[in-house]
Short mmCIF file of C-alpha atoms and ligand atoms in Angstrom, two decimals:
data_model
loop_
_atom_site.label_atom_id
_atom_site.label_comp_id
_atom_site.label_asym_id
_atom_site.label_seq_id
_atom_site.Cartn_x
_atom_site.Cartn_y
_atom_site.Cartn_z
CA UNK A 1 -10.30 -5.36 -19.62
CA UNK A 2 -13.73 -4.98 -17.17
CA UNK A 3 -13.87 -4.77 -14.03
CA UNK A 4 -16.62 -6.19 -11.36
CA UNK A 5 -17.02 -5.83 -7.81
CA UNK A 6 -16.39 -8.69 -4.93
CA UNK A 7 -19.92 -8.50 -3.32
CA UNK A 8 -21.96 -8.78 -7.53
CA UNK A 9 -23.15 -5.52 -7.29
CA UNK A 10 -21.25 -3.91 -9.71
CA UNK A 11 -19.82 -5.07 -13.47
CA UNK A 12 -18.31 -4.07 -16.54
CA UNK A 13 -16.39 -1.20 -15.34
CA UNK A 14 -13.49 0.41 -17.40
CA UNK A 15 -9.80 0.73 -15.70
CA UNK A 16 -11.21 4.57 -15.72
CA UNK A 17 -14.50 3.87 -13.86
CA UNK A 18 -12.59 1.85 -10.99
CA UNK A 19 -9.27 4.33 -11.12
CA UNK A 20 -11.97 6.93 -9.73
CA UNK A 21 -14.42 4.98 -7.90
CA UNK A 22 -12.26 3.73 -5.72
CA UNK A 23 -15.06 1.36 -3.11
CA UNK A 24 -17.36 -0.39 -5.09
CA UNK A 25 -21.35 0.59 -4.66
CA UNK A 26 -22.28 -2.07 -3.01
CA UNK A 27 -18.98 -1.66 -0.59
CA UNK A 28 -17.20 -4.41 -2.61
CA UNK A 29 -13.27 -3.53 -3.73
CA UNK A 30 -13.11 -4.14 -7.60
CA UNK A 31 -11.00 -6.96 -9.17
CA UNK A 32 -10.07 -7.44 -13.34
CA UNK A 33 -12.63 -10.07 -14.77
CA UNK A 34 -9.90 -12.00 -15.64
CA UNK A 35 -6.16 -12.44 -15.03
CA UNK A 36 -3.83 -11.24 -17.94
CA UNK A 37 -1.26 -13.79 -17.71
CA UNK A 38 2.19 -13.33 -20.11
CA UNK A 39 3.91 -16.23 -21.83
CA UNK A 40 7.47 -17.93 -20.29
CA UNK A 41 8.96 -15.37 -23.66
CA UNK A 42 7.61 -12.61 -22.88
CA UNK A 43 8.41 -12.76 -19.04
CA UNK A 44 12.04 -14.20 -20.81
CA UNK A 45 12.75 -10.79 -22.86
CA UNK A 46 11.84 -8.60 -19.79
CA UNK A 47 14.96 -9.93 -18.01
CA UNK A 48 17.21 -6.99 -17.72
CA UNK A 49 14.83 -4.17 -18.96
CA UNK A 50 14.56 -1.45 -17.22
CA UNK A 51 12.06 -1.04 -14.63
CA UNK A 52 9.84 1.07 -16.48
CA UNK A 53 9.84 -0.81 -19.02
CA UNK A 54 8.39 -3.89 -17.11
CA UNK A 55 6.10 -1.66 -15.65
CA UNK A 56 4.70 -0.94 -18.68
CA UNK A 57 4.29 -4.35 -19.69
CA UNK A 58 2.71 -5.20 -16.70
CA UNK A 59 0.29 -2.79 -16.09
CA UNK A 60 -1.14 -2.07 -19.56
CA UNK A 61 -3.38 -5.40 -20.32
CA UNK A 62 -5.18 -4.12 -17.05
CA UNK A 63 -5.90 -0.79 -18.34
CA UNK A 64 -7.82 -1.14 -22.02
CA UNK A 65 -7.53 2.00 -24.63
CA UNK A 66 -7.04 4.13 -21.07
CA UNK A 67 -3.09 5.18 -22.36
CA UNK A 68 -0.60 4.35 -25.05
CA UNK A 69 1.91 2.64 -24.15
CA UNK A 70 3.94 5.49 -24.72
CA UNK A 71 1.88 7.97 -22.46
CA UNK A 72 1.94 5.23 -19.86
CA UNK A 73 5.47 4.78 -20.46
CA UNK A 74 6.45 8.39 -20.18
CA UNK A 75 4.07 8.50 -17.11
CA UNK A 76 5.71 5.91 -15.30
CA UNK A 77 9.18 7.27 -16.35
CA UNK A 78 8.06 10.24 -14.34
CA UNK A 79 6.89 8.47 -11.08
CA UNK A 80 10.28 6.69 -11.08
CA UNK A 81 12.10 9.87 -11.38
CA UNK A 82 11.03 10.76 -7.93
CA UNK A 83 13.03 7.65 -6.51
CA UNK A 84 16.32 8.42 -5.17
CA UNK A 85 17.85 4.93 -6.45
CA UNK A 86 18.89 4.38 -10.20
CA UNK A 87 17.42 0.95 -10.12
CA UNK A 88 14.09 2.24 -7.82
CA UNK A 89 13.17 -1.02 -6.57
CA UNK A 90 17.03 -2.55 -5.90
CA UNK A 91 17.21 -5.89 -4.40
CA UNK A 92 19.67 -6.83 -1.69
CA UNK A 93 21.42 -10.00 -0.94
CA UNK A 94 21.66 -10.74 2.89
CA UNK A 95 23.64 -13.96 2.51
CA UNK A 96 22.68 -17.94 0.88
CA UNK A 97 18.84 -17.94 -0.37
CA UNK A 98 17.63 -14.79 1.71
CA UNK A 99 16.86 -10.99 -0.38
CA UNK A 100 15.56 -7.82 0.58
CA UNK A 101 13.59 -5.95 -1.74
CA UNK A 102 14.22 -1.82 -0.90
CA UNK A 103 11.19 -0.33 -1.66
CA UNK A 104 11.96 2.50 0.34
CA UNK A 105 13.99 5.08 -1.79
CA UNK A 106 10.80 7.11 -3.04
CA UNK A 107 10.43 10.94 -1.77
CA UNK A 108 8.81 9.75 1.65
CA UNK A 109 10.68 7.09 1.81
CA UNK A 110 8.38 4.12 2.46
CA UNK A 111 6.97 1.86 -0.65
CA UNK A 112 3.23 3.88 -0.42
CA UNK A 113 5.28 6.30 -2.68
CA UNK A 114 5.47 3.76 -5.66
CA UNK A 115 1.90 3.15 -6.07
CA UNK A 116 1.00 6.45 -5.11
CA UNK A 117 3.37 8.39 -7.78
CA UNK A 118 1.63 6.30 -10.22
CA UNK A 119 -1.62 6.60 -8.88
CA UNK A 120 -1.67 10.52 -8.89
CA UNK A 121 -0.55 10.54 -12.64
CA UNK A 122 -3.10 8.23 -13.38
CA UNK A 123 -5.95 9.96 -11.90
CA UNK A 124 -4.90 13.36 -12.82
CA UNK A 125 -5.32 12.04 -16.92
CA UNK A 126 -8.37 10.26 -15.75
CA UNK A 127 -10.08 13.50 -14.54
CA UNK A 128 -8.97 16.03 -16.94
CA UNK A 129 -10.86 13.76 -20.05
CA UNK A 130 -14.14 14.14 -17.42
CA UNK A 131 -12.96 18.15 -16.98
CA UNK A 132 -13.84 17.02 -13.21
CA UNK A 133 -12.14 18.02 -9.91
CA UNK A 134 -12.26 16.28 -6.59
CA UNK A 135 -11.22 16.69 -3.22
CA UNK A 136 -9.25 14.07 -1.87
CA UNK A 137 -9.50 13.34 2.46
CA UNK A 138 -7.46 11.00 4.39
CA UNK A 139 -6.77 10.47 7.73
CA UNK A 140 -3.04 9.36 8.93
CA UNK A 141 -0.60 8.45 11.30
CA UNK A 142 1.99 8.64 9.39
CA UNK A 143 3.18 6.55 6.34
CA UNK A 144 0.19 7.03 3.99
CA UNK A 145 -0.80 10.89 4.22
CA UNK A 146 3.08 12.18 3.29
CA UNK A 147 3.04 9.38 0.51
CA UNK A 148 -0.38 10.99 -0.71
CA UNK A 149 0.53 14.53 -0.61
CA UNK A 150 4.18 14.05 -1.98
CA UNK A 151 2.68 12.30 -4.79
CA UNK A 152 -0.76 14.99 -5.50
CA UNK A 153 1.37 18.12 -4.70
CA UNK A 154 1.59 18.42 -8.55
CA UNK A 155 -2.15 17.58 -9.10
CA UNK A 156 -3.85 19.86 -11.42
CA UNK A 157 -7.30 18.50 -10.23
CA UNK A 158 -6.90 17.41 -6.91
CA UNK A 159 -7.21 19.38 -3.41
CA UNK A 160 -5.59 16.90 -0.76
CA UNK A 161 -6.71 17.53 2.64
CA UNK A 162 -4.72 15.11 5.53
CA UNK A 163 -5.97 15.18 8.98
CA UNK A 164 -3.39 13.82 11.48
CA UNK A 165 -3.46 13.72 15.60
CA UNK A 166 -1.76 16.96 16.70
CA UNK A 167 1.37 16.42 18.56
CA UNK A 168 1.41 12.64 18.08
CA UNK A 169 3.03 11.92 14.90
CA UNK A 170 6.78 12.30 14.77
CA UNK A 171 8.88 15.33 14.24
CA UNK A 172 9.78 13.75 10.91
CA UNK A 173 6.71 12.04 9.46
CA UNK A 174 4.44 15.76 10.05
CA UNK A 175 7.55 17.44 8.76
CA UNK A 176 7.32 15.50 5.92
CA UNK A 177 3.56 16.84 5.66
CA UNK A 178 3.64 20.19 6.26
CA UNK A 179 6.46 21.68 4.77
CA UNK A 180 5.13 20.79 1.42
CA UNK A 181 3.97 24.31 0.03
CA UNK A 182 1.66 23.90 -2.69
CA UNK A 183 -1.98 25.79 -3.29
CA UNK A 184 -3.71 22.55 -3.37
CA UNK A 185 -2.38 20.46 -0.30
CA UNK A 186 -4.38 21.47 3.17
CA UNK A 187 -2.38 19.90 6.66
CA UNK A 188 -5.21 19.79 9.26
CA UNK A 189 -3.61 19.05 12.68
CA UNK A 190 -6.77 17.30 15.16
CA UNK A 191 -7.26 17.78 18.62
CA UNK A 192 -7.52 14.38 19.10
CA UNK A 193 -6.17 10.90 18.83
CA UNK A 194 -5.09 8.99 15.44
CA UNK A 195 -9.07 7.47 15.84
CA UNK A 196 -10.58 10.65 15.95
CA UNK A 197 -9.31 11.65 12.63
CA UNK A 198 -10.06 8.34 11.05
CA UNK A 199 -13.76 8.64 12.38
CA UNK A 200 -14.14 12.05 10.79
CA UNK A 201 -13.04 11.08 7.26
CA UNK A 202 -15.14 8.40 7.63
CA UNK A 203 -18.35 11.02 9.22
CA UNK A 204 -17.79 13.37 5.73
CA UNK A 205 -17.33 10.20 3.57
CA UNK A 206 -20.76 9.05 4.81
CA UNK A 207 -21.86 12.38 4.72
CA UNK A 208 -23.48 12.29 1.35
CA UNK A 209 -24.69 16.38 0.49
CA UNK A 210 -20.89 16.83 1.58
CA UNK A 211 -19.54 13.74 -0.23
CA UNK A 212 -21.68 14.94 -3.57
CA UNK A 213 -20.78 18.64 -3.11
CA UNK A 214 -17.00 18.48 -2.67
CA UNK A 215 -16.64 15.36 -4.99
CA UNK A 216 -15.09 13.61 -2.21
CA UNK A 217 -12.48 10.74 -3.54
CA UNK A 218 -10.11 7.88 -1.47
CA UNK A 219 -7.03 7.17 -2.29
CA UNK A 220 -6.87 4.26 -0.10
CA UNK A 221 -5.09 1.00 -0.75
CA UNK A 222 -8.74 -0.25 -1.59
CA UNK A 223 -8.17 1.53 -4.80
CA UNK A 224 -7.44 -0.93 -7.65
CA UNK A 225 -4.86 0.97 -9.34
CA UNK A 226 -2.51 1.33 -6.23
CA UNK A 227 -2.73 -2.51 -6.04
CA UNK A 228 -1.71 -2.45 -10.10
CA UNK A 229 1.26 -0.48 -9.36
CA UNK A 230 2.70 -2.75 -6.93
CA UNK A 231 3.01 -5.39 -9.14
CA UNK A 232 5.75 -4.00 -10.84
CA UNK A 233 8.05 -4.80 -7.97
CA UNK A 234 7.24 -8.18 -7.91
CA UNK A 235 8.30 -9.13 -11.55
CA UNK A 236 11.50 -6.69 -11.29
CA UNK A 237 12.54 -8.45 -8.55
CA UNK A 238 11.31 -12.49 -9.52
CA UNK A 239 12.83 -11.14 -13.44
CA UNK A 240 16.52 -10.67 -11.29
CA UNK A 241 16.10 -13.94 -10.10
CA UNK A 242 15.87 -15.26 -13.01
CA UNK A 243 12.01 -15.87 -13.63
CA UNK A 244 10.59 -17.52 -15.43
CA UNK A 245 12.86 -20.29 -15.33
CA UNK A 246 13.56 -20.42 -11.50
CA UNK A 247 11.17 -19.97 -8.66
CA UNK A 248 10.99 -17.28 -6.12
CA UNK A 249 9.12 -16.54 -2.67
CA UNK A 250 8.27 -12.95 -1.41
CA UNK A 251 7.88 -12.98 2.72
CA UNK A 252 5.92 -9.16 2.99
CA UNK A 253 5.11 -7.48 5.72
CA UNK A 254 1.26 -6.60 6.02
CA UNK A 255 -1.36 -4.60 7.10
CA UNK A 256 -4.54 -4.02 4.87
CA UNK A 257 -3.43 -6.82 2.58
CA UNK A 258 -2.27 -4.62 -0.60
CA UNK A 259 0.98 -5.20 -1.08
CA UNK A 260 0.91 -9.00 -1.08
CA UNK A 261 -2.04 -8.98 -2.59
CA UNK A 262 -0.16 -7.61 -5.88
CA UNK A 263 2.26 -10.53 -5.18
CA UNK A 264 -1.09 -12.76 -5.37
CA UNK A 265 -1.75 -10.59 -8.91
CA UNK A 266 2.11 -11.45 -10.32
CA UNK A 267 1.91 -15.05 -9.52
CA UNK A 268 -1.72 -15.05 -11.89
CA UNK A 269 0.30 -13.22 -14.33
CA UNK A 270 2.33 -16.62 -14.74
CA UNK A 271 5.31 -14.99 -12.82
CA UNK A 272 6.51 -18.56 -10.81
CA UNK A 273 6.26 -17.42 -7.20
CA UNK A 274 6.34 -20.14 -5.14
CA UNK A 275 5.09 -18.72 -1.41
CA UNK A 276 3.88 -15.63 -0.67
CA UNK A 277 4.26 -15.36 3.20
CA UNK A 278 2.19 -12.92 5.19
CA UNK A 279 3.98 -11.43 8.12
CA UNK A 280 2.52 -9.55 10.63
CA UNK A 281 2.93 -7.68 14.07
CA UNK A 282 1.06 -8.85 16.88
CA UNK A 283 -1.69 -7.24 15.29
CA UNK A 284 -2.29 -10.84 13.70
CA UNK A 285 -5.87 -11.10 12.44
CA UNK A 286 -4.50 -12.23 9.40
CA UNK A 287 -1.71 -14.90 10.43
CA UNK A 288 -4.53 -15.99 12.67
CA UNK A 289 -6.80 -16.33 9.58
CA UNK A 290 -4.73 -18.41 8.00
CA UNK A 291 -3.63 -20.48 10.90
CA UNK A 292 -7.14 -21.06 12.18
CA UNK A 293 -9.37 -20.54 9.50
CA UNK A 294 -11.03 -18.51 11.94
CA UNK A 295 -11.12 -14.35 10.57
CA UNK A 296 -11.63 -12.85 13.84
CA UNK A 297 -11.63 -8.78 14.93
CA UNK A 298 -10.01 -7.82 18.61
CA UNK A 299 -8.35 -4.80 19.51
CA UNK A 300 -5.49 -2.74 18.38
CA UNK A 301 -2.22 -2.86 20.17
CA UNK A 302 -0.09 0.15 19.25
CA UNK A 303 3.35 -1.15 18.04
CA UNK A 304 7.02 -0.16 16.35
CA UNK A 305 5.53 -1.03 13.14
CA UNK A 306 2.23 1.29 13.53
CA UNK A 307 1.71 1.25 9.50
CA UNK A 308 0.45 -2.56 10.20
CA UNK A 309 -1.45 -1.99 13.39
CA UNK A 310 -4.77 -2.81 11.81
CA UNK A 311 -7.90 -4.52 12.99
CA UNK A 312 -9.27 -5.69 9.52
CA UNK A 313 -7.56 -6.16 6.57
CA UNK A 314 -9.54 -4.83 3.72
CA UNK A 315 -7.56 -6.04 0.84
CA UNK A 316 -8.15 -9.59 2.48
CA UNK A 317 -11.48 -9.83 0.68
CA UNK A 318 -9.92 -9.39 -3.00
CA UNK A 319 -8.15 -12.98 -2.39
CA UNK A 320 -11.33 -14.33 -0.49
CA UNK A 321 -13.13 -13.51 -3.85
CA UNK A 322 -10.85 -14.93 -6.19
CA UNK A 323 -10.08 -18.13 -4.17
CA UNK A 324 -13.63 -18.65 -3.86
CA UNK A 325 -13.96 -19.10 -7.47
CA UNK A 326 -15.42 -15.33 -7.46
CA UNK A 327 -18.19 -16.24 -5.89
CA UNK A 328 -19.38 -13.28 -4.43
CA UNK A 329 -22.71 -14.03 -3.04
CA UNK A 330 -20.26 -16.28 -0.28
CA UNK A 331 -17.80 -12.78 -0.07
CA UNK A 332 -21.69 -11.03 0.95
CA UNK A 333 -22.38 -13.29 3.32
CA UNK A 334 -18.69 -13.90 5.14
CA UNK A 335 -18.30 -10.24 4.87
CA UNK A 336 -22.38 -9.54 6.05
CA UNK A 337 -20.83 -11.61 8.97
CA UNK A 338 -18.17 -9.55 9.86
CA UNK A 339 -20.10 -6.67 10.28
CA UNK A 340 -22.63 -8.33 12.34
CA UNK A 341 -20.29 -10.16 14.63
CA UNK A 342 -16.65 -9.43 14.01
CA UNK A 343 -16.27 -12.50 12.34
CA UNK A 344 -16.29 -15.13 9.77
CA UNK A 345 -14.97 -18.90 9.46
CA UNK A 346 -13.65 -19.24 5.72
CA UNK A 347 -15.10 -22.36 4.07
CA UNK A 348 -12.59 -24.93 4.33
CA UNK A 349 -11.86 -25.57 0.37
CA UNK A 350 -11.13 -21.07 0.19
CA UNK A 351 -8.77 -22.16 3.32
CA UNK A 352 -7.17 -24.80 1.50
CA UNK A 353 -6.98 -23.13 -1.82
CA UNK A 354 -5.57 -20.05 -0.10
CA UNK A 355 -3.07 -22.30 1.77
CA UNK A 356 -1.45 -23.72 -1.23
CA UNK A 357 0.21 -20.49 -1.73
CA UNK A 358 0.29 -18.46 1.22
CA UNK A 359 1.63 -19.17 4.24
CA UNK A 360 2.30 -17.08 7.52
CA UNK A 361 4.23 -15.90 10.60
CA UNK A 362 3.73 -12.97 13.14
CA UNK A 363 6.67 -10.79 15.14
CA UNK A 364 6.20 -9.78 18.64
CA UNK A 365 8.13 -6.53 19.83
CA UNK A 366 10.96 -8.17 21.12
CA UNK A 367 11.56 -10.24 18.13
CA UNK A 368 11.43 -7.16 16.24
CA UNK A 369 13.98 -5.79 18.76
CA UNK A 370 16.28 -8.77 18.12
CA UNK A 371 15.44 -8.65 14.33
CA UNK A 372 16.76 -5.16 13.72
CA UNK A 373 20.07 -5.88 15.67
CA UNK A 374 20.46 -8.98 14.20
CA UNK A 375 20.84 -7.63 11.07
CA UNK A 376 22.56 -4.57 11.44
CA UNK A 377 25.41 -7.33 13.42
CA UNK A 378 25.16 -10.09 10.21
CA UNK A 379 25.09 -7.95 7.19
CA UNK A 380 25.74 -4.24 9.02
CA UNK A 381 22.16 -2.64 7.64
CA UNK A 382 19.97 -0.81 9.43
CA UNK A 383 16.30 -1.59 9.00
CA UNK A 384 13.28 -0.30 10.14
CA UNK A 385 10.68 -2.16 12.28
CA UNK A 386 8.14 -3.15 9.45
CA UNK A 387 11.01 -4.16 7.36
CA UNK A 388 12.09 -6.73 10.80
CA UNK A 389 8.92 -8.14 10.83
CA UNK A 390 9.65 -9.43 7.21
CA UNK A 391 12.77 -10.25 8.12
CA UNK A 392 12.41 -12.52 11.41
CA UNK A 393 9.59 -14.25 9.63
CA UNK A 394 11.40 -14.86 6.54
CA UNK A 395 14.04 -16.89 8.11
CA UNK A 396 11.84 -19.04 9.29
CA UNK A 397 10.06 -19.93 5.82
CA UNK A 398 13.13 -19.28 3.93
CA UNK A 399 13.74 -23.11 2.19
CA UNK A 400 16.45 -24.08 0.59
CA UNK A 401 14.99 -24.25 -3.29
CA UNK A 402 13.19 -20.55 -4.43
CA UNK A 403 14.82 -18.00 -3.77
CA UNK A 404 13.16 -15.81 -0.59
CA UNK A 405 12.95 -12.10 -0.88
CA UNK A 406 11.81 -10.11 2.06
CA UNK A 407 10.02 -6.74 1.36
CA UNK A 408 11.86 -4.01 3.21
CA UNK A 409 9.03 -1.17 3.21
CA UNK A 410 10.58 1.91 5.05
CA UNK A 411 13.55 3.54 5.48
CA UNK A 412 15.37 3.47 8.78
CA UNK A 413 15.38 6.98 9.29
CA UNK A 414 11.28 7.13 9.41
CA UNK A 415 11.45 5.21 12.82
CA UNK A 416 15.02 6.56 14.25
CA UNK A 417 14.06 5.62 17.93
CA UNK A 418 13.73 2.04 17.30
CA UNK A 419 16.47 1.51 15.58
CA UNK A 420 18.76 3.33 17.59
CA UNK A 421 17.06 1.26 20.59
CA UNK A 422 18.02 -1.89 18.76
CA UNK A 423 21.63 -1.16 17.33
CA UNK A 424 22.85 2.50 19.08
CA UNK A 425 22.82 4.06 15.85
CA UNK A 426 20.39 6.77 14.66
CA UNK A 427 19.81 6.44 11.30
CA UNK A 428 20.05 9.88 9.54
CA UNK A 429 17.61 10.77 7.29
CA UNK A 430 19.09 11.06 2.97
CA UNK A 431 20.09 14.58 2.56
CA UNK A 432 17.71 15.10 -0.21
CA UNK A 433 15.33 15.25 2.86
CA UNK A 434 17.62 17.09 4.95
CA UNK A 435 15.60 20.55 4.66
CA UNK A 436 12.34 19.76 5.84
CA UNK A 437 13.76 19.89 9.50
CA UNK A 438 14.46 23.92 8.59
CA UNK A 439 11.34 24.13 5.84
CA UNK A 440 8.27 26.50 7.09
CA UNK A 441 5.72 24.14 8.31
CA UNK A 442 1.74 24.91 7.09
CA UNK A 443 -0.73 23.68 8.95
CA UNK A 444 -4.27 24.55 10.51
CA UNK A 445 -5.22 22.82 14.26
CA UNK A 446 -8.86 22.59 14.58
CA UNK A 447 -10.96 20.64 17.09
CA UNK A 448 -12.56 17.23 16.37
CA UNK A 449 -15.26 18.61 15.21
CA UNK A 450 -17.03 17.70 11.99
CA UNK A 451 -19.08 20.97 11.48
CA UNK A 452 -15.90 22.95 11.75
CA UNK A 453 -13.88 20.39 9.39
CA UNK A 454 -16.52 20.11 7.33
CA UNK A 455 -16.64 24.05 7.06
CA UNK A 456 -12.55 24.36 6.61
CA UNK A 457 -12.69 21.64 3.63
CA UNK A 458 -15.20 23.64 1.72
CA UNK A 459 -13.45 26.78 2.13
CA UNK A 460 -10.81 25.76 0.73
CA UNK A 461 -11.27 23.45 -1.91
CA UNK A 462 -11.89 24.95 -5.41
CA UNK A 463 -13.86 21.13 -6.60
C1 PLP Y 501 1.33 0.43 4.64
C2 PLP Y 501 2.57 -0.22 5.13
C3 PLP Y 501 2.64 -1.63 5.31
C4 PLP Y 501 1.46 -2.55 5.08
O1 PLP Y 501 1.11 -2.65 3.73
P1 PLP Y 501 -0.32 -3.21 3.33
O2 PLP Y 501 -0.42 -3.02 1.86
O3 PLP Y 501 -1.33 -2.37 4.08
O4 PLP Y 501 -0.38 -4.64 3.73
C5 PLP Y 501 3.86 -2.17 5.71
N1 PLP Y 501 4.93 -1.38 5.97
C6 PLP Y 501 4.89 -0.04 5.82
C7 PLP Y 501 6.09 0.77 6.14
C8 PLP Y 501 3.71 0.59 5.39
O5 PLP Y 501 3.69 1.92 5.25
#
């Protein structure tokens, strides 16, 4: 299996090549050739397998001579083992045609943690056979940096260095951060807002003595084999529901355009999803997209559900691509566009072709509000913001055929105050998580300054 970049600049890439490479050259996001689809049998004798044992199945015609399928098997066993449910991924009935899909019980406790236990495994065999080291940067307000350090904690050949705002994440999410003591995981608290940290990853990422001499590497949901992992979830789930023989919708909610996007990857794979329905906050580029077939960048409005408060969604371009008949001198110019002026109009036959699959709905704070309490009243669960902006737009695309499962992407507990707001109950966070409220924190405050972060990052690193 090859790999070849959206914008033509890049082809013929191993699983390897992409695992590490993240962004393509020519700034394209990398996509398989072609899609490995499985027979109606061999989707058939997955139903009841465990979940690592679909994994397997699923992810391995992606990945060439790269593993075994017993390394990969063993890996994944691993990745699962840091999930707090037996079944990892369980699925939820909320009553007649409508599921939830808890992705939630990994060690941070949103469903970054699946893709990025995998990842870290993957990338840690990957850069032992090259005897390399890199140094991994990210910026975060939250969600993504614990997910990343949780899961590279254990890295033999990765320093992970996370810059969040000081003082503006919660007690719980930099908790989650800092108290992990390991040699090779660096907390650097900015003096600064959530955009001054992302414009300083970006400043050493573009940086390229810096970049070369510290061997710089994403970890992104760009990166191809985060997308891979999130299949997984998608054929567990459809497998319970008894694909292949019986159709199923997924309603997720979305930000950068990953998650559903590996929805987009399962239904190539032959799995027989019906709708994949993008919900959004009011941050709506994307339900705008579809609506208008206008793609169209405003601002950011800071919301309950900050993990989606995007202004582009990069993952976007992967589905362009592949509903443009991978056409990627078009995905050059619509995306040329975009930089230029903030925005593109998608040819009307990649509207249409998109829109016989996908559909869409946004949330507005209130409805999120009314969401939460809704179903906490109906079916006495407590979910999280993200997780109600699934859920409010699910009932409305919910039909009476397929089957609609609703991705439920973070625990309660990582957004207590707006849950309590909604239902007067605080959600308490899973006592295997209890001690990092008494844990020692480490972390190191500097100023937004990219000479002095620069000069912290390469003391410290041992790439
Ligand atoms: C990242 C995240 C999302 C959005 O996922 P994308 O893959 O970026 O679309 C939704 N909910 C939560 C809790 C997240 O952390």
């Amino acid at each position: 299996m090859l790999y070849h970049s959206t914008r033509g600049g890049a082809a013929g890439k191993t699983f390897e090549d992409v695992l590490l490479a993240g962004l393509a050259p020519d700034g394209g996001l990398y996509l398989p050739q072609n899609w490995p689809a499985l027979e109606a049998d061999a989707w058939r004798a997955l139903q009841n397998r465990p979940w690592e044992e679909v994994a397997v199945a699923v992810m391995a015609p992606y990945m060439g001579d790269f593993l075994s399928a017993d390394e990969l098997a063993g890996l994944i066993r691993e990745a699962a083992e840091t999930f707090g449910h037996p079944a990892v991924t369980p699925l939820v009935q909320l009553g007649g045609n409508l599921w939830m899909l808890e992705l939630f019980h990994g060690p941070t406790l949103a469903f970054k943690d699946v893709a990025m236990q995998i990842l870290a495994r993957l990338m840690d065999i990957a850069l032992a056979r090259r005897d390399q080291h890199v140094t991994i940067i990210g910026a975060t307000s939250g969600d993504t940096g614990s997910a990343a350090i949780e899961a590279f904690r254990h890295s033999r050949r990765a320093d992970i260095f996370i810059l969040h705002p000081h003082g503006r994440v919660s007690d719980v999410q930099r908790r989650q951060m800092t108290t992990v003591d390991a040699p090779n995981v660096h907390n650097i608290a900015i003096e600064g807002d959530f955009d001054h940290c992302q414009a300083l990853v970006k400043a050493m990422f573009n940086d390229a003595p810096f970049r070369a001499r510290m061997r710089l590497a994403g970890v992104n949901s760009i990166n191809w084999g985060r997308i891979l992992a999130q299949i997984v979830y998608y054929a567990t789930s459809a497998l319970a529901l008894g694909a292949p023989d019986r159709a199923v919708s997924y309603t997720v909610p979305t930000g950068n355009f990953g998650d559903i996007l590996a929805g987009y990857a399962g239904r190539r794979m032959g799995l027989p999803i019906e709708q994949l329905v993008i919900a959004t906050n009011i941050n709506d580029i994307l339900h705008r997209a579809l609506s208008t077939g206008r793609y169209e960048v405003t601002g950011v409005s800071p919301t309950t559900s900050p993990s989606m408060d995007i202004q582009v969604s990069s993952n976007f371009e992967r589905l362009l691509f592949d509903a443009a008949g991978r056409d990627a001198q078009m995905i050059k110019r619509l995306m040329d566009s975009l930089a230029q002026s903030g925005a593109f109009t998608i040819p009307e036959e990649v509207l249409q072709a998109i829109r016989g699959l996908f559909d869409s709905g946004r949330a507005t704070e209130d409805e999120v509000v009314e969401e939460i309490a809704r179903t906490h009243e109906e079916c006495g669960l407590l979910v999280d913001p993200h997780t109600a902006v699934g859920l409010h737009v699910a009932r409305q695309k919910a039909g009476a055929e397929a089957a609609m499962v609703s991705l439920a992407t973070a625990h309660p507990a990582k957004f207590p105050d707006a849950v309590e707001k909604a239902t007067g109950k605080r959600p308490p966070l899973p006592q295997r998580l209890a001690h990092i409220m008494e844990d020692t924190e480490h972390l190191s405050v500097l100023p937004a300054s990219l000479d002095k972060v620069e000069a912290f990052i390469a003391s410290r690193a041992s790439a």
